[in-house]
mmCIF file with all atom_site columns, C-alpha atoms in Angstrom:
data_model
loop_
_atom_site.group_PDB
_atom_site.id
_atom_site.type_symbol
_atom_site.label_atom_id
_atom_site.label_alt_id
_atom_site.label_comp_id
_atom_site.label_asym_id
_atom_site.label_entity_id
_atom_site.label_seq_id
_atom_site.pdbx_PDB_ins_code
_atom_site.Cartn_x
_atom_site.Cartn_y
_atom_site.Cartn_z
_atom_site.occupancy
_atom_site.B_iso_or_equiv
_atom_site.pdbx_formal_charge
_atom_site.auth_seq_id
_atom_site.auth_comp_id
_atom_site.auth_asym_id
_atom_site.auth_atom_id
_atom_site.pdbx_PDB_model_num
ATOM 1   C CA . UNK A 1 1   ? 115.345 83.978  79.343  1.00 94.00 ? 1   UNK A CA 1
ATOM 2   C CA . UNK A 1 2   ? 115.426 87.309  82.038  1.00 95.00 ? 2   UNK A CA 1
ATOM 3   C CA . UNK A 1 3   ? 113.790 85.858  85.299  1.00 96.00 ? 3   UNK A CA 1
ATOM 4   C CA . UNK A 1 4   ? 113.114 87.373  88.763  1.00 97.00 ? 4   UNK A CA 1
ATOM 5   C CA . UNK A 1 5   ? 113.448 84.929  91.510  1.00 97.00 ? 5   UNK A CA 1
ATOM 6   C CA . UNK A 1 6   ? 112.381 86.175  95.188  1.00 97.00 ? 6   UNK A CA 1
ATOM 7   C CA . UNK A 1 7   ? 113.185 84.514  97.914  1.00 95.00 ? 7   UNK A CA 1
ATOM 8   C CA . UNK A 1 8   ? 110.114 82.677  100.320 1.00 95.00 ? 8   UNK A CA 1
ATOM 9   C CA . UNK A 1 9   ? 107.122 83.660  101.925 1.00 94.00 ? 9   UNK A CA 1
ATOM 10  C CA . UNK A 1 10  ? 108.135 85.377  105.131 1.00 88.00 ? 10  UNK A CA 1
ATOM 11  C CA . UNK A 1 11  ? 105.733 85.792  108.853 1.00 94.00 ? 11  UNK A CA 1
ATOM 12  C CA . UNK A 1 12  ? 107.232 88.194  111.016 1.00 97.00 ? 12  UNK A CA 1
ATOM 13  C CA . UNK A 1 13  ? 105.775 89.930  114.145 1.00 97.00 ? 13  UNK A CA 1
ATOM 14  C CA . UNK A 1 14  ? 105.358 93.793  114.489 1.00 97.00 ? 14  UNK A CA 1
ATOM 15  C CA . UNK A 1 15  ? 108.746 95.627  115.082 1.00 97.00 ? 15  UNK A CA 1
ATOM 16  C CA . UNK A 1 16  ? 110.612 93.255  113.216 1.00 97.00 ? 16  UNK A CA 1
ATOM 17  C CA . UNK A 1 17  ? 112.834 93.191  110.401 1.00 98.00 ? 17  UNK A CA 1
ATOM 18  C CA . UNK A 1 18  ? 112.971 91.749  106.921 1.00 98.00 ? 18  UNK A CA 1
ATOM 19  C CA . UNK A 1 19  ? 115.291 91.784  104.458 1.00 98.00 ? 19  UNK A CA 1
ATOM 20  C CA . UNK A 1 20  ? 113.451 89.829  100.627 1.00 98.00 ? 20  UNK A CA 1
ATOM 21  C CA . UNK A 1 21  ? 116.070 89.203  97.869  1.00 98.00 ? 21  UNK A CA 1
ATOM 22  C CA . UNK A 1 22  ? 115.351 88.932  94.168  1.00 98.00 ? 22  UNK A CA 1
ATOM 23  C CA . UNK A 1 23  ? 118.316 87.200  92.266  1.00 98.00 ? 23  UNK A CA 1
ATOM 24  C CA . UNK A 1 24  ? 118.006 88.155  88.737  1.00 98.00 ? 24  UNK A CA 1
ATOM 25  C CA . UNK A 1 25  ? 119.493 85.916  85.124  1.00 97.00 ? 25  UNK A CA 1
ATOM 26  C CA . UNK A 1 26  ? 119.087 86.225  81.739  1.00 97.00 ? 26  UNK A CA 1
ATOM 27  C CA . UNK A 1 27  ? 120.165 90.152  81.580  1.00 97.00 ? 27  UNK A CA 1
ATOM 28  C CA . UNK A 1 28  ? 123.257 92.076  82.343  1.00 97.00 ? 28  UNK A CA 1
ATOM 29  C CA . UNK A 1 29  ? 122.256 93.178  85.895  1.00 97.00 ? 29  UNK A CA 1
ATOM 30  C CA . UNK A 1 30  ? 124.136 96.486  86.298  1.00 96.00 ? 30  UNK A CA 1
ATOM 31  C CA . UNK A 1 31  ? 122.339 97.924  83.256  1.00 95.00 ? 31  UNK A CA 1
ATOM 32  C CA . UNK A 1 32  ? 118.719 98.005  84.088  1.00 97.00 ? 32  UNK A CA 1
ATOM 33  C CA . UNK A 1 33  ? 117.212 100.289 87.497  1.00 98.00 ? 33  UNK A CA 1
ATOM 34  C CA . UNK A 1 34  ? 115.476 97.827  89.444  1.00 98.00 ? 34  UNK A CA 1
ATOM 35  C CA . UNK A 1 35  ? 112.057 98.959  91.673  1.00 98.00 ? 35  UNK A CA 1
ATOM 36  C CA . UNK A 1 36  ? 110.319 96.910  94.642  1.00 98.00 ? 36  UNK A CA 1
ATOM 37  C CA . UNK A 1 37  ? 106.516 97.490  94.113  1.00 98.00 ? 37  UNK A CA 1
ATOM 38  C CA . UNK A 1 38  ? 103.430 95.670  96.744  1.00 97.00 ? 38  UNK A CA 1
ATOM 39  C CA . UNK A 1 39  ? 100.441 94.707  97.029  1.00 96.00 ? 39  UNK A CA 1
ATOM 40  C CA . UNK A 1 40  ? 98.228  94.799  100.313 1.00 97.00 ? 40  UNK A CA 1
ATOM 41  C CA . UNK A 1 41  ? 95.342  92.776  100.134 1.00 95.00 ? 41  UNK A CA 1
ATOM 42  C CA . UNK A 1 42  ? 92.521  93.735  98.531  1.00 93.00 ? 42  UNK A CA 1
ATOM 43  C CA . UNK A 1 43  ? 94.437  96.903  97.513  1.00 96.00 ? 43  UNK A CA 1
ATOM 44  C CA . UNK A 1 44  ? 96.323  99.170  94.818  1.00 96.00 ? 44  UNK A CA 1
ATOM 45  C CA . UNK A 1 45  ? 100.269 98.380  94.170  1.00 97.00 ? 45  UNK A CA 1
ATOM 46  C CA . UNK A 1 46  ? 102.574 100.672 95.932  1.00 98.00 ? 46  UNK A CA 1
ATOM 47  C CA . UNK A 1 47  ? 105.907 102.080 94.605  1.00 98.00 ? 47  UNK A CA 1
ATOM 48  C CA . UNK A 1 48  ? 108.630 101.548 97.087  1.00 98.00 ? 48  UNK A CA 1
ATOM 49  C CA . UNK A 1 49  ? 111.621 102.146 95.574  1.00 98.00 ? 49  UNK A CA 1
ATOM 50  C CA . UNK A 1 50  ? 114.386 101.726 93.057  1.00 98.00 ? 50  UNK A CA 1
ATOM 51  C CA . UNK A 1 51  ? 118.155 101.068 92.545  1.00 98.00 ? 51  UNK A CA 1
ATOM 52  C CA . UNK A 1 52  ? 120.473 101.197 89.769  1.00 97.00 ? 52  UNK A CA 1
ATOM 53  C CA . UNK A 1 53  ? 122.844 98.348  90.151  1.00 97.00 ? 53  UNK A CA 1
ATOM 54  C CA . UNK A 1 54  ? 125.864 99.715  88.094  1.00 94.00 ? 54  UNK A CA 1
ATOM 55  C CA . UNK A 1 55  ? 126.565 102.694 90.913  1.00 94.00 ? 55  UNK A CA 1
ATOM 56  C CA . UNK A 1 56  ? 124.225 102.018 93.448  1.00 95.00 ? 56  UNK A CA 1
ATOM 57  C CA . UNK A 1 57  ? 122.572 105.020 93.442  1.00 97.00 ? 57  UNK A CA 1
ATOM 58  C CA . UNK A 1 58  ? 118.336 104.588 95.464  1.00 97.00 ? 58  UNK A CA 1
ATOM 59  C CA . UNK A 1 59  ? 115.246 106.581 95.608  1.00 97.00 ? 59  UNK A CA 1
ATOM 60  C CA . UNK A 1 60  ? 112.809 105.693 97.885  1.00 97.00 ? 60  UNK A CA 1
ATOM 61  C CA . UNK A 1 61  ? 109.208 106.730 98.164  1.00 97.00 ? 61  UNK A CA 1
ATOM 62  C CA . UNK A 1 62  ? 108.636 109.411 100.471 1.00 97.00 ? 62  UNK A CA 1
ATOM 63  C CA . UNK A 1 63  ? 106.449 106.969 102.902 1.00 96.00 ? 63  UNK A CA 1
ATOM 64  C CA . UNK A 1 64  ? 109.082 104.551 103.442 1.00 94.00 ? 64  UNK A CA 1
ATOM 65  C CA . UNK A 1 65  ? 111.818 106.788 103.635 1.00 89.00 ? 65  UNK A CA 1
ATOM 66  C CA . UNK A 1 66  ? 114.402 105.733 106.586 1.00 92.00 ? 66  UNK A CA 1
ATOM 67  C CA . UNK A 1 67  ? 112.636 102.688 106.783 1.00 97.00 ? 67  UNK A CA 1
ATOM 68  C CA . UNK A 1 68  ? 113.703 100.908 103.506 1.00 98.00 ? 68  UNK A CA 1
ATOM 69  C CA . UNK A 1 69  ? 116.909 99.876  102.382 1.00 98.00 ? 69  UNK A CA 1
ATOM 70  C CA . UNK A 1 70  ? 117.294 98.569  98.540  1.00 98.00 ? 70  UNK A CA 1
ATOM 71  C CA . UNK A 1 71  ? 121.257 97.116  98.148  1.00 98.00 ? 71  UNK A CA 1
ATOM 72  C CA . UNK A 1 72  ? 121.834 94.628  95.326  1.00 98.00 ? 72  UNK A CA 1
ATOM 73  C CA . UNK A 1 73  ? 125.337 92.025  95.112  1.00 97.00 ? 73  UNK A CA 1
ATOM 74  C CA . UNK A 1 74  ? 126.131 92.515  91.479  1.00 97.00 ? 74  UNK A CA 1
ATOM 75  C CA . UNK A 1 75  ? 128.379 89.335  91.754  1.00 97.00 ? 75  UNK A CA 1
ATOM 76  C CA . UNK A 1 76  ? 125.375 87.635  92.540  1.00 97.00 ? 76  UNK A CA 1
ATOM 77  C CA . UNK A 1 77  ? 122.650 89.392  90.299  1.00 98.00 ? 77  UNK A CA 1
ATOM 78  C CA . UNK A 1 78  ? 121.066 90.201  93.091  1.00 98.00 ? 78  UNK A CA 1
ATOM 79  C CA . UNK A 1 79  ? 118.572 93.172  95.032  1.00 98.00 ? 79  UNK A CA 1
ATOM 80  C CA . UNK A 1 80  ? 117.487 93.372  98.049  1.00 98.00 ? 80  UNK A CA 1
ATOM 81  C CA . UNK A 1 81  ? 114.922 95.297  100.049 1.00 98.00 ? 81  UNK A CA 1
ATOM 82  C CA . UNK A 1 82  ? 115.369 95.575  104.116 1.00 98.00 ? 82  UNK A CA 1
ATOM 83  C CA . UNK A 1 83  ? 112.006 97.058  105.963 1.00 98.00 ? 83  UNK A CA 1
ATOM 84  C CA . UNK A 1 84  ? 112.305 97.896  108.998 1.00 97.00 ? 84  UNK A CA 1
ATOM 85  C CA . UNK A 1 85  ? 109.714 98.584  111.661 1.00 97.00 ? 85  UNK A CA 1
ATOM 86  C CA . UNK A 1 86  ? 107.280 96.012  110.505 1.00 97.00 ? 86  UNK A CA 1
ATOM 87  C CA . UNK A 1 87  ? 103.756 96.754  111.708 1.00 97.00 ? 87  UNK A CA 1
ATOM 88  C CA . UNK A 1 88  ? 100.361 94.849  110.579 1.00 96.00 ? 88  UNK A CA 1
ATOM 89  C CA . UNK A 1 89  ? 100.126 97.299  107.103 1.00 96.00 ? 89  UNK A CA 1
ATOM 90  C CA . UNK A 1 90  ? 103.180 95.636  105.569 1.00 98.00 ? 90  UNK A CA 1
ATOM 91  C CA . UNK A 1 91  ? 101.631 93.043  105.433 1.00 98.00 ? 91  UNK A CA 1
ATOM 92  C CA . UNK A 1 92  ? 101.551 92.724  101.477 1.00 97.00 ? 92  UNK A CA 1
ATOM 93  C CA . UNK A 1 93  ? 102.615 90.421  98.470  1.00 96.00 ? 93  UNK A CA 1
ATOM 94  C CA . UNK A 1 94  ? 106.706 92.209  97.877  1.00 97.00 ? 94  UNK A CA 1
ATOM 95  C CA . UNK A 1 95  ? 108.072 92.655  94.027  1.00 97.00 ? 95  UNK A CA 1
ATOM 96  C CA . UNK A 1 96  ? 110.853 93.229  92.905  1.00 98.00 ? 96  UNK A CA 1
ATOM 97  C CA . UNK A 1 97  ? 110.692 94.449  89.192  1.00 98.00 ? 97  UNK A CA 1
ATOM 98  C CA . UNK A 1 98  ? 113.252 95.183  86.192  1.00 97.00 ? 98  UNK A CA 1
ATOM 99  C CA . UNK A 1 99  ? 112.988 99.038  84.656  1.00 96.00 ? 99  UNK A CA 1
ATOM 100 C CA . UNK A 1 100 ? 112.774 99.147  80.541  1.00 93.00 ? 100 UNK A CA 1
ATOM 101 C CA . UNK A 1 101 ? 116.348 100.598 81.221  1.00 90.00 ? 101 UNK A CA 1
ATOM 102 C CA . UNK A 1 102 ? 118.285 102.757 83.539  1.00 90.00 ? 102 UNK A CA 1
ATOM 103 C CA . UNK A 1 103 ? 116.185 105.149 85.732  1.00 91.00 ? 103 UNK A CA 1
ATOM 104 C CA . UNK A 1 104 ? 113.471 103.546 83.051  1.00 93.00 ? 104 UNK A CA 1
ATOM 105 C CA . UNK A 1 105 ? 109.786 104.019 85.451  1.00 95.00 ? 105 UNK A CA 1
ATOM 106 C CA . UNK A 1 106 ? 107.922 101.347 83.352  1.00 95.00 ? 106 UNK A CA 1
ATOM 107 C CA . UNK A 1 107 ? 108.002 97.996  84.446  1.00 95.00 ? 107 UNK A CA 1
ATOM 108 C CA . UNK A 1 108 ? 108.335 94.732  82.034  1.00 93.00 ? 108 UNK A CA 1
ATOM 109 C CA . UNK A 1 109 ? 109.722 92.053  84.144  1.00 94.00 ? 109 UNK A CA 1
ATOM 110 C CA . UNK A 1 110 ? 108.571 90.796  87.446  1.00 96.00 ? 110 UNK A CA 1
ATOM 111 C CA . UNK A 1 111 ? 109.288 88.563  90.288  1.00 95.00 ? 111 UNK A CA 1
ATOM 112 C CA . UNK A 1 112 ? 106.905 86.173  90.930  1.00 94.00 ? 112 UNK A CA 1
ATOM 113 C CA . UNK A 1 113 ? 106.281 88.278  94.812  1.00 95.00 ? 113 UNK A CA 1
ATOM 114 C CA . UNK A 1 114 ? 107.061 87.013  98.367  1.00 96.00 ? 114 UNK A CA 1
ATOM 115 C CA . UNK A 1 115 ? 104.244 87.110  100.415 1.00 96.00 ? 115 UNK A CA 1
ATOM 116 C CA . UNK A 1 116 ? 104.306 88.860  103.629 1.00 97.00 ? 116 UNK A CA 1
ATOM 117 C CA . UNK A 1 117 ? 101.968 88.286  106.338 1.00 97.00 ? 117 UNK A CA 1
ATOM 118 C CA . UNK A 1 118 ? 103.130 90.719  109.426 1.00 97.00 ? 118 UNK A CA 1
ATOM 119 C CA . UNK A 1 119 ? 100.891 89.268  112.581 1.00 95.00 ? 119 UNK A CA 1
ATOM 120 C CA . UNK A 1 120 ? 101.594 89.046  116.282 1.00 92.00 ? 120 UNK A CA 1
ATOM 121 C CA . UNK B 2 1   ? 101.259 112.421 95.470  1.00 96.00 ? 1   UNK B CA 1
ATOM 122 C CA . UNK B 2 2   ? 99.044  112.432 92.258  1.00 97.00 ? 2   UNK B CA 1
ATOM 123 C CA . UNK B 2 3   ? 95.837  109.826 92.484  1.00 98.00 ? 3   UNK B CA 1
ATOM 124 C CA . UNK B 2 4   ? 94.819  108.066 90.019  1.00 98.00 ? 4   UNK B CA 1
ATOM 125 C CA . UNK B 2 5   ? 91.429  106.546 89.349  1.00 98.00 ? 5   UNK B CA 1
ATOM 126 C CA . UNK B 2 6   ? 89.933  103.811 87.608  1.00 98.00 ? 6   UNK B CA 1
ATOM 127 C CA . UNK B 2 7   ? 86.583  103.136 86.046  1.00 97.00 ? 7   UNK B CA 1
ATOM 128 C CA . UNK B 2 8   ? 84.858  101.077 86.229  1.00 97.00 ? 8   UNK B CA 1
ATOM 129 C CA . UNK B 2 9   ? 86.265  98.687  88.911  1.00 97.00 ? 9   UNK B CA 1
ATOM 130 C CA . UNK B 2 10  ? 84.743  95.987  86.883  1.00 97.00 ? 10  UNK B CA 1
ATOM 131 C CA . UNK B 2 11  ? 82.771  95.032  84.035  1.00 96.00 ? 11  UNK B CA 1
ATOM 132 C CA . UNK B 2 12  ? 81.831  91.902  82.040  1.00 96.00 ? 12  UNK B CA 1
ATOM 133 C CA . UNK B 2 13  ? 82.219  91.426  78.550  1.00 96.00 ? 13  UNK B CA 1
ATOM 134 C CA . UNK B 2 14  ? 81.544  88.729  75.822  1.00 95.00 ? 14  UNK B CA 1
ATOM 135 C CA . UNK B 2 15  ? 84.400  87.540  73.498  1.00 96.00 ? 15  UNK B CA 1
ATOM 136 C CA . UNK B 2 16  ? 84.605  90.288  70.044  1.00 96.00 ? 16  UNK B CA 1
ATOM 137 C CA . UNK B 2 17  ? 83.766  92.754  72.610  1.00 96.00 ? 17  UNK B CA 1
ATOM 138 C CA . UNK B 2 18  ? 84.578  96.016  72.352  1.00 97.00 ? 18  UNK B CA 1
ATOM 139 C CA . UNK B 2 19  ? 85.717  97.131  76.192  1.00 97.00 ? 19  UNK B CA 1
ATOM 140 C CA . UNK B 2 20  ? 86.856  100.814 77.140  1.00 98.00 ? 20  UNK B CA 1
ATOM 141 C CA . UNK B 2 21  ? 88.434  101.436 80.671  1.00 98.00 ? 21  UNK B CA 1
ATOM 142 C CA . UNK B 2 22  ? 89.650  104.873 81.997  1.00 98.00 ? 22  UNK B CA 1
ATOM 143 C CA . UNK B 2 23  ? 91.769  105.904 83.975  1.00 98.00 ? 23  UNK B CA 1
ATOM 144 C CA . UNK B 2 24  ? 92.064  109.382 85.098  1.00 98.00 ? 24  UNK B CA 1
ATOM 145 C CA . UNK B 2 25  ? 94.688  111.674 87.283  1.00 98.00 ? 25  UNK B CA 1
ATOM 146 C CA . UNK B 2 26  ? 94.347  114.112 89.967  1.00 98.00 ? 26  UNK B CA 1
ATOM 147 C CA . UNK B 2 27  ? 96.281  116.611 88.434  1.00 98.00 ? 27  UNK B CA 1
ATOM 148 C CA . UNK B 2 28  ? 98.264  116.736 84.353  1.00 98.00 ? 28  UNK B CA 1
ATOM 149 C CA . UNK B 2 29  ? 100.645 113.901 83.920  1.00 97.00 ? 29  UNK B CA 1
ATOM 150 C CA . UNK B 2 30  ? 101.365 114.489 79.578  1.00 98.00 ? 30  UNK B CA 1
ATOM 151 C CA . UNK B 2 31  ? 101.417 111.315 78.475  1.00 97.00 ? 31  UNK B CA 1
ATOM 152 C CA . UNK B 2 32  ? 103.303 109.674 81.168  1.00 97.00 ? 32  UNK B CA 1
ATOM 153 C CA . UNK B 2 33  ? 100.772 107.459 81.511  1.00 97.00 ? 33  UNK B CA 1
ATOM 154 C CA . UNK B 2 34  ? 101.145 102.942 80.951  1.00 98.00 ? 34  UNK B CA 1
ATOM 155 C CA . UNK B 2 35  ? 98.534  100.363 81.089  1.00 98.00 ? 35  UNK B CA 1
ATOM 156 C CA . UNK B 2 36  ? 99.606  96.698  82.177  1.00 98.00 ? 36  UNK B CA 1
ATOM 157 C CA . UNK B 2 37  ? 97.712  93.487  82.707  1.00 97.00 ? 37  UNK B CA 1
ATOM 158 C CA . UNK B 2 38  ? 97.901  91.223  85.774  1.00 95.00 ? 38  UNK B CA 1
ATOM 159 C CA . UNK B 2 39  ? 96.473  88.005  85.865  1.00 94.00 ? 39  UNK B CA 1
ATOM 160 C CA . UNK B 2 40  ? 96.223  85.709  89.012  1.00 90.00 ? 40  UNK B CA 1
ATOM 161 C CA . UNK B 2 41  ? 99.466  83.806  89.662  1.00 85.00 ? 41  UNK B CA 1
ATOM 162 C CA . UNK B 2 42  ? 101.477 85.778  86.351  1.00 89.00 ? 42  UNK B CA 1
ATOM 163 C CA . UNK B 2 43  ? 103.640 88.529  86.737  1.00 89.00 ? 43  UNK B CA 1
ATOM 164 C CA . UNK B 2 44  ? 101.875 91.946  85.430  1.00 92.00 ? 44  UNK B CA 1
ATOM 165 C CA . UNK B 2 45  ? 102.236 92.561  81.630  1.00 95.00 ? 45  UNK B CA 1
ATOM 166 C CA . UNK B 2 46  ? 102.964 95.861  80.497  1.00 96.00 ? 46  UNK B CA 1
ATOM 167 C CA . UNK B 2 47  ? 100.609 96.414  77.247  1.00 98.00 ? 47  UNK B CA 1
ATOM 168 C CA . UNK B 2 48  ? 100.709 100.425 76.543  1.00 98.00 ? 48  UNK B CA 1
ATOM 169 C CA . UNK B 2 49  ? 103.132 103.247 77.736  1.00 97.00 ? 49  UNK B CA 1
ATOM 170 C CA . UNK B 2 50  ? 103.304 107.036 77.008  1.00 97.00 ? 50  UNK B CA 1
ATOM 171 C CA . UNK B 2 51  ? 100.238 107.003 76.524  1.00 98.00 ? 51  UNK B CA 1
ATOM 172 C CA . UNK B 2 52  ? 99.672  105.228 73.521  1.00 98.00 ? 52  UNK B CA 1
ATOM 173 C CA . UNK B 2 53  ? 102.557 103.483 72.779  1.00 97.00 ? 53  UNK B CA 1
ATOM 174 C CA . UNK B 2 54  ? 102.061 99.284  72.047  1.00 97.00 ? 54  UNK B CA 1
ATOM 175 C CA . UNK B 2 55  ? 105.183 97.748  73.806  1.00 96.00 ? 55  UNK B CA 1
ATOM 176 C CA . UNK B 2 56  ? 106.703 94.796  71.571  1.00 94.00 ? 56  UNK B CA 1
ATOM 177 C CA . UNK B 2 57  ? 104.729 91.278  71.638  1.00 95.00 ? 57  UNK B CA 1
ATOM 178 C CA . UNK B 2 58  ? 101.215 92.909  72.516  1.00 97.00 ? 58  UNK B CA 1
ATOM 179 C CA . UNK B 2 59  ? 98.582  92.310  69.766  1.00 97.00 ? 59  UNK B CA 1
ATOM 180 C CA . UNK B 2 60  ? 97.109  95.598  68.035  1.00 97.00 ? 60  UNK B CA 1
ATOM 181 C CA . UNK B 2 61  ? 93.856  94.885  69.643  1.00 97.00 ? 61  UNK B CA 1
ATOM 182 C CA . UNK B 2 62  ? 95.061  97.041  72.242  1.00 98.00 ? 62  UNK B CA 1
ATOM 183 C CA . UNK B 2 63  ? 95.200  100.665 72.418  1.00 98.00 ? 63  UNK B CA 1
ATOM 184 C CA . UNK B 2 64  ? 95.811  103.503 74.451  1.00 98.00 ? 64  UNK B CA 1
ATOM 185 C CA . UNK B 2 65  ? 94.789  107.243 73.996  1.00 98.00 ? 65  UNK B CA 1
ATOM 186 C CA . UNK B 2 66  ? 94.557  110.411 76.022  1.00 98.00 ? 66  UNK B CA 1
ATOM 187 C CA . UNK B 2 67  ? 96.955  113.039 77.822  1.00 98.00 ? 67  UNK B CA 1
ATOM 188 C CA . UNK B 2 68  ? 97.114  115.236 80.477  1.00 98.00 ? 68  UNK B CA 1
ATOM 189 C CA . UNK B 2 69  ? 94.635  113.834 83.281  1.00 98.00 ? 69  UNK B CA 1
ATOM 190 C CA . UNK B 2 70  ? 91.757  111.991 81.185  1.00 98.00 ? 70  UNK B CA 1
ATOM 191 C CA . UNK B 2 71  ? 93.185  107.799 79.303  1.00 98.00 ? 71  UNK B CA 1
ATOM 192 C CA . UNK B 2 72  ? 91.357  105.141 77.947  1.00 98.00 ? 72  UNK B CA 1
ATOM 193 C CA . UNK B 2 73  ? 92.736  101.606 77.351  1.00 98.00 ? 73  UNK B CA 1
ATOM 194 C CA . UNK B 2 74  ? 90.515  100.166 74.392  1.00 98.00 ? 74  UNK B CA 1
ATOM 195 C CA . UNK B 2 75  ? 90.340  96.598  74.011  1.00 97.00 ? 75  UNK B CA 1
ATOM 196 C CA . UNK B 2 76  ? 88.727  95.693  70.240  1.00 96.00 ? 76  UNK B CA 1
ATOM 197 C CA . UNK B 2 77  ? 87.712  92.722  69.753  1.00 93.00 ? 77  UNK B CA 1
ATOM 198 C CA . UNK B 2 78  ? 87.953  90.787  73.194  1.00 96.00 ? 78  UNK B CA 1
ATOM 199 C CA . UNK B 2 79  ? 90.016  87.764  73.810  1.00 96.00 ? 79  UNK B CA 1
ATOM 200 C CA . UNK B 2 80  ? 90.045  84.688  75.456  1.00 94.00 ? 80  UNK B CA 1
ATOM 201 C CA . UNK B 2 81  ? 93.115  85.291  77.093  1.00 95.00 ? 81  UNK B CA 1
ATOM 202 C CA . UNK B 2 82  ? 92.036  89.270  77.446  1.00 96.00 ? 82  UNK B CA 1
ATOM 203 C CA . UNK B 2 83  ? 90.181  88.254  80.554  1.00 94.00 ? 83  UNK B CA 1
ATOM 204 C CA . UNK B 2 84  ? 92.247  89.555  83.641  1.00 97.00 ? 84  UNK B CA 1
ATOM 205 C CA . UNK B 2 85  ? 93.038  92.951  85.503  1.00 97.00 ? 85  UNK B CA 1
ATOM 206 C CA . UNK B 2 86  ? 93.770  96.136  83.986  1.00 98.00 ? 86  UNK B CA 1
ATOM 207 C CA . UNK B 2 87  ? 95.994  98.393  85.676  1.00 97.00 ? 87  UNK B CA 1
ATOM 208 C CA . UNK B 2 88  ? 97.687  102.533 85.173  1.00 98.00 ? 88  UNK B CA 1
ATOM 209 C CA . UNK B 2 89  ? 100.642 103.850 86.193  1.00 98.00 ? 89  UNK B CA 1
ATOM 210 C CA . UNK B 2 90  ? 101.621 107.172 85.900  1.00 98.00 ? 90  UNK B CA 1
ATOM 211 C CA . UNK B 2 91  ? 105.451 107.874 85.865  1.00 96.00 ? 91  UNK B CA 1
ATOM 212 C CA . UNK B 2 92  ? 105.611 111.394 85.719  1.00 96.00 ? 92  UNK B CA 1
ATOM 213 C CA . UNK B 2 93  ? 106.236 111.904 89.460  1.00 95.00 ? 93  UNK B CA 1
ATOM 214 C CA . UNK B 2 94  ? 107.530 110.043 92.050  1.00 96.00 ? 94  UNK B CA 1
ATOM 215 C CA . UNK B 2 95  ? 105.966 108.334 93.774  1.00 97.00 ? 95  UNK B CA 1
ATOM 216 C CA . UNK B 2 96  ? 104.987 106.303 91.252  1.00 98.00 ? 96  UNK B CA 1
ATOM 217 C CA . UNK B 2 97  ? 100.971 105.783 91.847  1.00 98.00 ? 97  UNK B CA 1
ATOM 218 C CA . UNK B 2 98  ? 98.811  103.118 89.841  1.00 98.00 ? 98  UNK B CA 1
ATOM 219 C CA . UNK B 2 99  ? 95.016  103.182 89.492  1.00 98.00 ? 99  UNK B CA 1
ATOM 220 C CA . UNK B 2 100 ? 92.586  100.721 91.471  1.00 97.00 ? 100 UNK B CA 1
ATOM 221 C CA . UNK B 2 101 ? 92.641  98.401  88.619  1.00 97.00 ? 101 UNK B CA 1
ATOM 222 C CA . UNK B 2 102 ? 89.877  97.156  86.386  1.00 98.00 ? 102 UNK B CA 1
ATOM 223 C CA . UNK B 2 103 ? 88.458  93.355  86.439  1.00 97.00 ? 103 UNK B CA 1
ATOM 224 C CA . UNK B 2 104 ? 86.963  91.920  83.566  1.00 97.00 ? 104 UNK B CA 1
ATOM 225 C CA . UNK B 2 105 ? 85.551  88.851  83.756  1.00 94.00 ? 105 UNK B CA 1
ATOM 226 C CA . UNK B 2 106 ? 83.129  86.677  81.193  1.00 88.00 ? 106 UNK B CA 1
ATOM 227 C CA . UNK B 2 107 ? 79.597  87.720  81.023  1.00 86.00 ? 107 UNK B CA 1
#
């Protein structure tokens, strides 16, 4: 069955970086766009970007352009998202989500989420 | 960015009730709207896509309607498993944006 297993919770200080992972199983990893979405406490979901594992093509929300990098290791069926220059505003739970297909913007499977508190 | 406004933000209902949730977009998005169900400790579940299309495996008591800027999700005959938070998502334009959610709890 389809599974997306994300890396564990991290605690980070402002100004540092973090790289989150999302290991996929149960489907052909290169056949589906992978998105990253976050939800800060008490806030709505916020889309960050996507990657097509097959060709490495990416698209980012303008809000995060230059500060977020999404990548994959297709041999490990794993997607990554690196966020730099963290601030307290980045405190959120981060989710990877599989799209319905290539270039789709609908999400049919989500990871369990990675909690990321950013605090000095 | 397209702003998605959901109403109400919460409601109380009983098993068997008919529940309607509204999502309004700040500009026309055609029918490019999805609805998800979100429960604590579980991954969000896609219910409806393209405003009115039921995702596979979703019970027929869930229906979606609307186009342009106003959309509704209706649950006909609320079941115990339906007590959850529901949110909408537009996918007409990047960045993808989400509604603030409607929490449905037991009256």
